[in-house]
Short mmCIF file of N, CA and C in Angstrom, two decimals:
data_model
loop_
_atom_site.label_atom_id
_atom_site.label_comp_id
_atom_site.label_asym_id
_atom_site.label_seq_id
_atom_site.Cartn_x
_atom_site.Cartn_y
_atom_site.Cartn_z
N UNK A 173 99.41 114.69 108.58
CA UNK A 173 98.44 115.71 108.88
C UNK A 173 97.32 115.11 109.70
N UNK A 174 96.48 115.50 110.35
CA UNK A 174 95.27 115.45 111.10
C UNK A 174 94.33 116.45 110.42
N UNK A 175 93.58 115.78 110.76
CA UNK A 175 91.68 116.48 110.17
C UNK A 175 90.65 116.13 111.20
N UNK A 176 90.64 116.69 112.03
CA UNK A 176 89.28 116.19 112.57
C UNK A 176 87.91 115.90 112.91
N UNK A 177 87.64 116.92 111.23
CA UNK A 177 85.90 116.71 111.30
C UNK A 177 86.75 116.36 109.38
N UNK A 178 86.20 115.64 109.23
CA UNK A 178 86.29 114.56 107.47
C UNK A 178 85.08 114.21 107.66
N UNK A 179 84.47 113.71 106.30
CA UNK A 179 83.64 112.99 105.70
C UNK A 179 84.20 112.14 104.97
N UNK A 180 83.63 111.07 104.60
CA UNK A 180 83.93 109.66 103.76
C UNK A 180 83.01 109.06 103.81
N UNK A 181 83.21 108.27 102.26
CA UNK A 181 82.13 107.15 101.81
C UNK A 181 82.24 105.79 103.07
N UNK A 182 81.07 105.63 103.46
CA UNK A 182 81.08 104.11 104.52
C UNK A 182 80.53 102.80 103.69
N UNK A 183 79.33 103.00 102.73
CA UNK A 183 79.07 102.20 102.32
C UNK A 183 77.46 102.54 101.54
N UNK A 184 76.83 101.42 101.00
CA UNK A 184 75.21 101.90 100.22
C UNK A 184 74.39 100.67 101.04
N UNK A 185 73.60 101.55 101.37
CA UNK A 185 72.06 101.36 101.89
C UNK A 185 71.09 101.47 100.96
N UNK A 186 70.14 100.40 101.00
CA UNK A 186 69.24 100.26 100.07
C UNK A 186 69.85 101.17 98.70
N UNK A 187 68.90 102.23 98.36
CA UNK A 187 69.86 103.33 97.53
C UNK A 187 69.99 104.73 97.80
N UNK A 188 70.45 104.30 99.19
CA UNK A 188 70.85 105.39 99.74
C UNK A 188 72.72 105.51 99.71
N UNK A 189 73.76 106.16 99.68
CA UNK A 189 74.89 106.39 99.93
C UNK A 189 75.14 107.02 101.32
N UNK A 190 75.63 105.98 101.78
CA UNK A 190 75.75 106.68 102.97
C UNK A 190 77.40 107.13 103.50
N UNK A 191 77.69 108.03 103.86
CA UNK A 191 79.09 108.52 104.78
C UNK A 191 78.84 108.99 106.16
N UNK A 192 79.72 108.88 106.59
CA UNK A 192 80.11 108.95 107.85
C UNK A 192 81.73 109.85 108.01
N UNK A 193 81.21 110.85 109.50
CA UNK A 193 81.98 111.41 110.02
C UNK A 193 83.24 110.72 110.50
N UNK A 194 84.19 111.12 110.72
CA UNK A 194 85.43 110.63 110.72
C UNK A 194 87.13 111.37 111.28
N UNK A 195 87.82 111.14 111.70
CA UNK A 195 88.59 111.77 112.00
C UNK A 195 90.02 111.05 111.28
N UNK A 196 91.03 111.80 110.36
CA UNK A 196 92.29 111.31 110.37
C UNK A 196 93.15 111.43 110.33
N UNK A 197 94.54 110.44 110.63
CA UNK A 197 95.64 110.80 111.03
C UNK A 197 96.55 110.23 110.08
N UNK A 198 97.02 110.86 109.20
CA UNK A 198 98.17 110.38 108.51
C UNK A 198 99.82 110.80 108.65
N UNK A 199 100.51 110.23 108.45
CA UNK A 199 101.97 110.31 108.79
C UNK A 199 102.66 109.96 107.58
N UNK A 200 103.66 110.43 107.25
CA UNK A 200 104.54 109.92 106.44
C UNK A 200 106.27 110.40 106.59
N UNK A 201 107.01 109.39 106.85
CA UNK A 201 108.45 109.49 107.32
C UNK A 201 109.03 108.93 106.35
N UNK A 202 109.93 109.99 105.83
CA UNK A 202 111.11 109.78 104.50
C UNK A 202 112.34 109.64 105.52
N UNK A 203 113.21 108.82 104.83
CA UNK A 203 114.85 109.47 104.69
C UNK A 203 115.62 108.89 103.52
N UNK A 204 115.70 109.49 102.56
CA UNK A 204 116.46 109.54 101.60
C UNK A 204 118.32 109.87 102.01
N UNK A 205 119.28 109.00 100.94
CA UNK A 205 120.66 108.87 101.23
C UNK A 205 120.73 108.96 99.64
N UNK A 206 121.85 110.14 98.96
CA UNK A 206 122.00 109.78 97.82
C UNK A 206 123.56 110.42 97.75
N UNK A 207 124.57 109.56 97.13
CA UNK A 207 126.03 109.31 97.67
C UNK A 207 126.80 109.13 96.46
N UNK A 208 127.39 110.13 95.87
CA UNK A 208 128.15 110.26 94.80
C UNK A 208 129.47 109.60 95.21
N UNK A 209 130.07 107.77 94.62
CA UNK A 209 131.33 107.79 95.40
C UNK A 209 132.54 108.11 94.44
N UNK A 210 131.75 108.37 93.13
CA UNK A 210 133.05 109.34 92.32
C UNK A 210 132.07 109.99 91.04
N UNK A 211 132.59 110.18 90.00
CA UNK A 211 131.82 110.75 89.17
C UNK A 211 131.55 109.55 88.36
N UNK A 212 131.34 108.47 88.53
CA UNK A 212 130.77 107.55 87.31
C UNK A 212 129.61 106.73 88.56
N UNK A 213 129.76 106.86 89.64
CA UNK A 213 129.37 105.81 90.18
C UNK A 213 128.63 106.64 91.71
N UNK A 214 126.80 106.12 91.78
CA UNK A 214 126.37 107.07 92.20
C UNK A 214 125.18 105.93 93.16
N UNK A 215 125.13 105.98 94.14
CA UNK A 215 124.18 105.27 95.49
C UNK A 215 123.25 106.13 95.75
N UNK A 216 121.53 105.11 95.40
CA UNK A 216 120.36 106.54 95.99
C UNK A 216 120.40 104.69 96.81
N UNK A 217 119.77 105.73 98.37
CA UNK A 217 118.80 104.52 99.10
C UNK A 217 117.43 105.36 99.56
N UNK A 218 116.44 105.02 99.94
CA UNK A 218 115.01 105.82 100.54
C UNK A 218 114.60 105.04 101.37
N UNK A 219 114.44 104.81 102.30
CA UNK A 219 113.12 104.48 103.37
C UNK A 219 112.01 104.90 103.62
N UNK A 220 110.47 104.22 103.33
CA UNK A 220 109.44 105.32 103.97
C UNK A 220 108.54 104.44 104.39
N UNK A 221 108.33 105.04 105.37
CA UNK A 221 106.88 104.52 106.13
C UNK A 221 105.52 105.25 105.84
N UNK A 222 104.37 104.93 105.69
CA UNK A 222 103.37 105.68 105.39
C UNK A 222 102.35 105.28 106.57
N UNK A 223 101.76 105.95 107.13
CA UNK A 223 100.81 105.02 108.17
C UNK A 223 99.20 106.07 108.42
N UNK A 224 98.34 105.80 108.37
CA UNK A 224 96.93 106.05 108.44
C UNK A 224 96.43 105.38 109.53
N UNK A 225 95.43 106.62 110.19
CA UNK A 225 94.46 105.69 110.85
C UNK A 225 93.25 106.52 110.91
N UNK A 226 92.18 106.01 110.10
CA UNK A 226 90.54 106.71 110.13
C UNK A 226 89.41 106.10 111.17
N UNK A 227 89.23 106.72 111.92
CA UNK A 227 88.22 106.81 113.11
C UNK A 227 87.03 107.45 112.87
N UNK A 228 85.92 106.37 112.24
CA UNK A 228 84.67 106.91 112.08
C UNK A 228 83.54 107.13 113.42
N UNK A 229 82.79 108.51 113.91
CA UNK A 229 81.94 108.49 114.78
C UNK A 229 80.46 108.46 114.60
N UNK A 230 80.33 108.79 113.33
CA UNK A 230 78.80 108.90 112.94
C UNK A 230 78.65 109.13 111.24
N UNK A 231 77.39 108.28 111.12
CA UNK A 231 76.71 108.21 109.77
C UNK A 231 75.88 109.03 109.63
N UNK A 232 75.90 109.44 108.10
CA UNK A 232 74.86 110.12 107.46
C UNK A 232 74.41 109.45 105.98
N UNK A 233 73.16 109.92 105.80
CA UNK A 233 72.81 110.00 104.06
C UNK A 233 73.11 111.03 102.98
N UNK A 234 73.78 111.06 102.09
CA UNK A 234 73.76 111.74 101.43
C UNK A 234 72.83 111.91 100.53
N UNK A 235 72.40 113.16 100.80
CA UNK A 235 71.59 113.81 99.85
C UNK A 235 71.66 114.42 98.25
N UNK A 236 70.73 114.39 97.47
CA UNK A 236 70.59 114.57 96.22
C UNK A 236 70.87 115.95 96.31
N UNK A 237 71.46 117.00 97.06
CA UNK A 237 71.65 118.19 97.43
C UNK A 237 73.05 118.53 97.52
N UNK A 238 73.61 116.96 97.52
CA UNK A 238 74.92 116.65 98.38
C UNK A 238 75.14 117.43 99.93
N UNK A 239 73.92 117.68 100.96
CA UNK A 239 73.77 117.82 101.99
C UNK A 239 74.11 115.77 102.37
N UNK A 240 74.02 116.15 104.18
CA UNK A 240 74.47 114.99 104.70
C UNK A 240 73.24 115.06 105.82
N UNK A 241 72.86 113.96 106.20
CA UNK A 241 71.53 114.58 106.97
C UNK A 241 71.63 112.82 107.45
N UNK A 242 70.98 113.28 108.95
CA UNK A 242 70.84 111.57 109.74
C UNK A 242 69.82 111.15 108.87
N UNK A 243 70.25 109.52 109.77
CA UNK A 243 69.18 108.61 109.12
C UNK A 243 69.02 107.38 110.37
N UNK A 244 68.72 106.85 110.23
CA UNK A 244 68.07 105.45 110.86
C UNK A 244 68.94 104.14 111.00
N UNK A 245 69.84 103.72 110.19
CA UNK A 245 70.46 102.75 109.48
C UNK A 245 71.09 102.11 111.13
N UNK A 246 71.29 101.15 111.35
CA UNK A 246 71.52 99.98 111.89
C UNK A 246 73.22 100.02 111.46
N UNK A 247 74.09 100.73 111.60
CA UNK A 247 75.44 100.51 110.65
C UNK A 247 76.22 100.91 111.94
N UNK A 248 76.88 99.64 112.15
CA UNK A 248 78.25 99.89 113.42
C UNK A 248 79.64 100.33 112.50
N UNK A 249 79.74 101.82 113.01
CA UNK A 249 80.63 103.03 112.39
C UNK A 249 82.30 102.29 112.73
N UNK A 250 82.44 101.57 113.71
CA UNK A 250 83.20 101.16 114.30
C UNK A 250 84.10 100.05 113.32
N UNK A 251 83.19 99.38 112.47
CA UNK A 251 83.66 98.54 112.15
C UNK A 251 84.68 99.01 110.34
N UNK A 252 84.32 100.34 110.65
CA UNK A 252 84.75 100.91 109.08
C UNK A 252 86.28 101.54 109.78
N UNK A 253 86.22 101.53 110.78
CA UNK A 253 88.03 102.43 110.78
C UNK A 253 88.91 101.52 110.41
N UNK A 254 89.75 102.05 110.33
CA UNK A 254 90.93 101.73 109.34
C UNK A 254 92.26 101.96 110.17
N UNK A 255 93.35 101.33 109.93
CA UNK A 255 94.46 101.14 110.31
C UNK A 255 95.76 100.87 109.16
N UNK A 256 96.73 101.22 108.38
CA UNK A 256 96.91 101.09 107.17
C UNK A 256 98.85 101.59 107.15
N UNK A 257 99.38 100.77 106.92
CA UNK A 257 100.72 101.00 107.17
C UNK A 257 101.12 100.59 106.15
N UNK A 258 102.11 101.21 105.36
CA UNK A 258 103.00 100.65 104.29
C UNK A 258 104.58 101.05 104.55
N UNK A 259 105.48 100.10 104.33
CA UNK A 259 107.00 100.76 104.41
C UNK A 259 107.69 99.80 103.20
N UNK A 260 108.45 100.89 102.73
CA UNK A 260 109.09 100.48 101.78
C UNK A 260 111.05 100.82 102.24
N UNK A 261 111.97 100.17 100.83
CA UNK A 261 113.32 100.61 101.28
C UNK A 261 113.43 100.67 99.63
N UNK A 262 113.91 101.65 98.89
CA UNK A 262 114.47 101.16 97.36
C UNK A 262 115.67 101.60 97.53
N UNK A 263 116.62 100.58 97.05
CA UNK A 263 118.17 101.13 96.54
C UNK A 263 118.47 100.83 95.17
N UNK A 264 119.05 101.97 94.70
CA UNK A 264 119.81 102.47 93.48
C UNK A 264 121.16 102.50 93.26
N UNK A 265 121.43 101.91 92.28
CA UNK A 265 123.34 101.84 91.81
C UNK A 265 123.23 102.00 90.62
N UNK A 266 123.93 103.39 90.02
CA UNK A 266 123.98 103.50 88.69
C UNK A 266 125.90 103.92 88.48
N UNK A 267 126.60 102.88 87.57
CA UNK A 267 127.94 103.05 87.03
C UNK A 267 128.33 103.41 85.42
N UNK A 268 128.25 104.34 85.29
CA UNK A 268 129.09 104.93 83.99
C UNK A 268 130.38 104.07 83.57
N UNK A 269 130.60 103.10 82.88
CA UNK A 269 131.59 102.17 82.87
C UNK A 269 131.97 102.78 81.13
N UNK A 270 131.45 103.57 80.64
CA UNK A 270 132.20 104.31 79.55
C UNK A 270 131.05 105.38 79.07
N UNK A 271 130.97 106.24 77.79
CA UNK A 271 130.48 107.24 77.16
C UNK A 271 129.15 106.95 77.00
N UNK A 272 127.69 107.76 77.61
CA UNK A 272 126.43 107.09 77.39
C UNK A 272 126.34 105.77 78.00
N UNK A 273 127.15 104.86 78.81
CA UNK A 273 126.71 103.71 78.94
C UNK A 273 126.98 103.20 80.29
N UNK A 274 125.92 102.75 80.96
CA UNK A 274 125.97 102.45 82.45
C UNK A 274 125.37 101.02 82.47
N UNK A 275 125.79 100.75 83.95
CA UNK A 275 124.56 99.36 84.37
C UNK A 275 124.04 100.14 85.82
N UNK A 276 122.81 99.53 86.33
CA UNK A 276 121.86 100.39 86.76
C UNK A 276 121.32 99.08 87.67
N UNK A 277 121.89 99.11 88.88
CA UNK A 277 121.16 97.99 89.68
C UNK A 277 119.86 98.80 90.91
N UNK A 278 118.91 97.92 90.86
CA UNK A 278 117.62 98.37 92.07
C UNK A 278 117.01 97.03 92.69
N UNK A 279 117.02 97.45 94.19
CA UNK A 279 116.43 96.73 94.96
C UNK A 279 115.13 97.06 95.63
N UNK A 280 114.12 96.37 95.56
CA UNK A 280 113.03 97.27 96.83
C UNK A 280 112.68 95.97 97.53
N UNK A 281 112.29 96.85 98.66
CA UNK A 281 111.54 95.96 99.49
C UNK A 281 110.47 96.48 99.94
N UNK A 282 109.43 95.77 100.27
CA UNK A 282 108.00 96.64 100.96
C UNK A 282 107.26 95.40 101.60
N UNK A 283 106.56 95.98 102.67
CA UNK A 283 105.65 95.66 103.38
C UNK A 283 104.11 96.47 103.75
N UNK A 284 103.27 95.36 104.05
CA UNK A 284 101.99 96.31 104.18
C UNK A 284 101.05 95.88 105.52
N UNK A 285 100.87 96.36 106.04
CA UNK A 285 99.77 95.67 107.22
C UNK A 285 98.44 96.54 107.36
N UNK A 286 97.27 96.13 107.70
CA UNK A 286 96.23 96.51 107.91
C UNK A 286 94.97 96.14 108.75
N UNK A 287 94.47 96.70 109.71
CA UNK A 287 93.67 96.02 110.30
C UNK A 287 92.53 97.27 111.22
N UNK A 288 92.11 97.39 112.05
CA UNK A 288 90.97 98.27 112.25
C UNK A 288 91.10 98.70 114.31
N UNK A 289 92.31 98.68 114.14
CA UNK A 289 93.06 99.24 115.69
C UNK A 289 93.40 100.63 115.73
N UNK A 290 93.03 101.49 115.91
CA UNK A 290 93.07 102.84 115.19
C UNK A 290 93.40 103.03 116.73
N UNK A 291 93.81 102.75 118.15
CA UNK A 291 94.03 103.46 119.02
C UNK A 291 95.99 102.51 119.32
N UNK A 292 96.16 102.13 118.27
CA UNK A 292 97.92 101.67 118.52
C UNK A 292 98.79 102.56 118.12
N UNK A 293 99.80 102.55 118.61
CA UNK A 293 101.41 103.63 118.80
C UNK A 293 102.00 103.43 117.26
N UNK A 294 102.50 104.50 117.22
CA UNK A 294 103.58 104.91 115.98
C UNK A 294 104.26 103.48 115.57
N UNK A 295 104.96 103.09 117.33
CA UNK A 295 105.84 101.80 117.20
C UNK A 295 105.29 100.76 117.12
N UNK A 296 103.97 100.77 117.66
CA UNK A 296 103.87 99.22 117.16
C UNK A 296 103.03 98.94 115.81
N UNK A 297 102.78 100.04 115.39
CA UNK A 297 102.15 99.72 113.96
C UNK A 297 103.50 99.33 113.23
N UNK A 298 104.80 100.24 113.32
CA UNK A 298 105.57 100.20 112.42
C UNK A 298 106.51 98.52 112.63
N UNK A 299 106.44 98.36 114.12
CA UNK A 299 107.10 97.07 114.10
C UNK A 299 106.12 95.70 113.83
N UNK A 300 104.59 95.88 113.51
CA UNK A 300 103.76 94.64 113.26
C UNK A 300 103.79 95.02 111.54
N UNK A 301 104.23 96.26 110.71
CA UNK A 301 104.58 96.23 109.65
C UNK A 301 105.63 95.48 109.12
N UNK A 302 106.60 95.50 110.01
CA UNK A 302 108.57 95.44 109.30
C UNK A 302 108.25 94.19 109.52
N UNK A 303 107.20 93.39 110.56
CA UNK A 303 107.22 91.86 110.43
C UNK A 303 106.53 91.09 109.38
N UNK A 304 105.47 91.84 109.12
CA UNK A 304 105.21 91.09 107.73
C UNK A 304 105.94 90.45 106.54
N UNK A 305 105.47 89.75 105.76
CA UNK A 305 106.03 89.47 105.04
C UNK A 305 106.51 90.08 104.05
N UNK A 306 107.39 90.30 103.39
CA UNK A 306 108.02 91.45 102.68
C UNK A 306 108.21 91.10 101.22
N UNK A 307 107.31 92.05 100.12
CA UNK A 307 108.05 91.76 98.75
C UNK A 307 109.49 92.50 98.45
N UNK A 308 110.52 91.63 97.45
CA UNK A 308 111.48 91.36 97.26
C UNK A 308 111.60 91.75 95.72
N UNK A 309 112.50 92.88 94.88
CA UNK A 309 112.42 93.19 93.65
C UNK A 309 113.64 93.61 93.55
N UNK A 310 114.08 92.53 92.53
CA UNK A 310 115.50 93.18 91.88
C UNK A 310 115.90 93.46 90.45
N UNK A 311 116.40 94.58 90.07
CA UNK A 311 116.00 94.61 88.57
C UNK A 311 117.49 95.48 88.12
N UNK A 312 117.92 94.69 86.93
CA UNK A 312 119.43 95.65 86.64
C UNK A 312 119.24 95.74 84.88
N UNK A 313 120.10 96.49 85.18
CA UNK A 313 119.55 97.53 83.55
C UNK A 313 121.25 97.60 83.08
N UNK A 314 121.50 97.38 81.92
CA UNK A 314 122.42 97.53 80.70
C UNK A 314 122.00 98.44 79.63
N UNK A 315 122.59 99.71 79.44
CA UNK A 315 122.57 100.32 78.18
C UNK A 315 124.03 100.94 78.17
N UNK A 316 123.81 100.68 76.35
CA UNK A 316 125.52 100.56 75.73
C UNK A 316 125.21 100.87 74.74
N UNK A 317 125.96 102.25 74.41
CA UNK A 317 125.76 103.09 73.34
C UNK A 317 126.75 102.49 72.21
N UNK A 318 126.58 101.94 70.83
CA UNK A 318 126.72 101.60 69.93
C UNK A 318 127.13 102.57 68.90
N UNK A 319 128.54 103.03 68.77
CA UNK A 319 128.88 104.13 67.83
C UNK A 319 128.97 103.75 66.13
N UNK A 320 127.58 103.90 65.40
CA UNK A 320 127.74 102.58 63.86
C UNK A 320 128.68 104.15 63.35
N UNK A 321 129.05 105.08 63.14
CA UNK A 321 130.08 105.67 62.98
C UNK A 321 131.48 105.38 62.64
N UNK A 322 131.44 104.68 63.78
CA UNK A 322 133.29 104.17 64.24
C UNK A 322 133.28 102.77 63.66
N UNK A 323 131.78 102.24 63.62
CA UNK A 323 131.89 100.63 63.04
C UNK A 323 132.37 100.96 61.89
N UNK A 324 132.16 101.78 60.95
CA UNK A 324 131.88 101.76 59.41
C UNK A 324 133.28 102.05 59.50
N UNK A 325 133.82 102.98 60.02
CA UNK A 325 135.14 103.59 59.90
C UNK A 325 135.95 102.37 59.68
N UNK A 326 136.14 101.97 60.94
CA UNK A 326 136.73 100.45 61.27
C UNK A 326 136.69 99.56 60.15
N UNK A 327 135.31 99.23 59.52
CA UNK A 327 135.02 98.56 58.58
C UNK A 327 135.94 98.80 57.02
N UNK A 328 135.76 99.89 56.71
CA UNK A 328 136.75 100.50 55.90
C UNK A 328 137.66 100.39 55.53
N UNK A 329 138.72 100.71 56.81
CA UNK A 329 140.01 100.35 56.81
C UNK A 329 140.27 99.22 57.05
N UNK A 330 139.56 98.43 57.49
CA UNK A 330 140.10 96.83 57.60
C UNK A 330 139.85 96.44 55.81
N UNK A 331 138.74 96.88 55.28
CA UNK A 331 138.55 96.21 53.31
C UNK A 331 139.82 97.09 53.05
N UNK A 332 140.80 97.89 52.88
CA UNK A 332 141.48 98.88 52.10
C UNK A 332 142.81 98.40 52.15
N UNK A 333 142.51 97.08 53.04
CA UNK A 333 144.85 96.92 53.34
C UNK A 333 144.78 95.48 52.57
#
């Protein structure tokens, strides 16, 4: 979405609060893949990029009115924009290997970059993102339904012969 008249907090002056006008641009690009390759056994993947960029033009004080009203302040607006990219990838594997009971593998990956260039392209934010350094998460899951039912049964007939 775009907004082009925003307000936001910039920072505190003496004890004053001050914000500043602002303009922003946020984006967010999904693509989700989710892939049944039989009935026990099921593939999610997601990709997303998230990317921001806030372009501040002018300060104000906020008032005890919560009006916004100039002021005086010495504050380069310039130095508050923002630039803010995150992309992630998670994949999912979940296998039904009998009744109630699967193993459940996940991978993610993500990256983040940030810096105060608010006049750079779609592409090169997203390719000074994918170069960063990337966290790495892998996590697998076992649950196995335990029938004490069938144990006891079992149990039973094995004391009775």
């Amino acid at each position: 979405y775009y907004t082009p008249q925003d307000a936001g907090f910039l920072t505190m002056q003496n004890d004053d609060i001050i914000f500043g006008h602002r303009s922003v641009k946020q984006f967010t690009n999904n693509l989700n893949i989710n892939y049944s390759v039989n009935a026990k056994l099921n593939i999610n993947a997601a990709i997303r990029h998230y990317w921001i960029q806030v372009d501040y033009n002018n300060q104000f004080t906020l008032t005890d009115a919560g009006d916004l009203t100039a002021n005086n302040y010495d504050i380069n607006v310039d130095d508050r924009d923002a630039n803010f990219n995150a992309f992630n990838i998670d994949f999912f594997a979940q296998w039904q290997f009998a009744p109630a009971s699967e193993v459940s593998l996940g991978y993610k990956l993500g990256a983040r970059h940030y810096n105060n260039d608010i006049h750079s392209s779609y592409g090169k934010n997203l390719s000074k993102t994918i170069s960063q350094d990337m966290s790495h998460t892998l996590s697998i899951k076992l649950t196995y339904l335990i029938d004490f039912n069938n144990l006891r049964k079992n149990k039973k007939v094995v004391s009775k012969s």
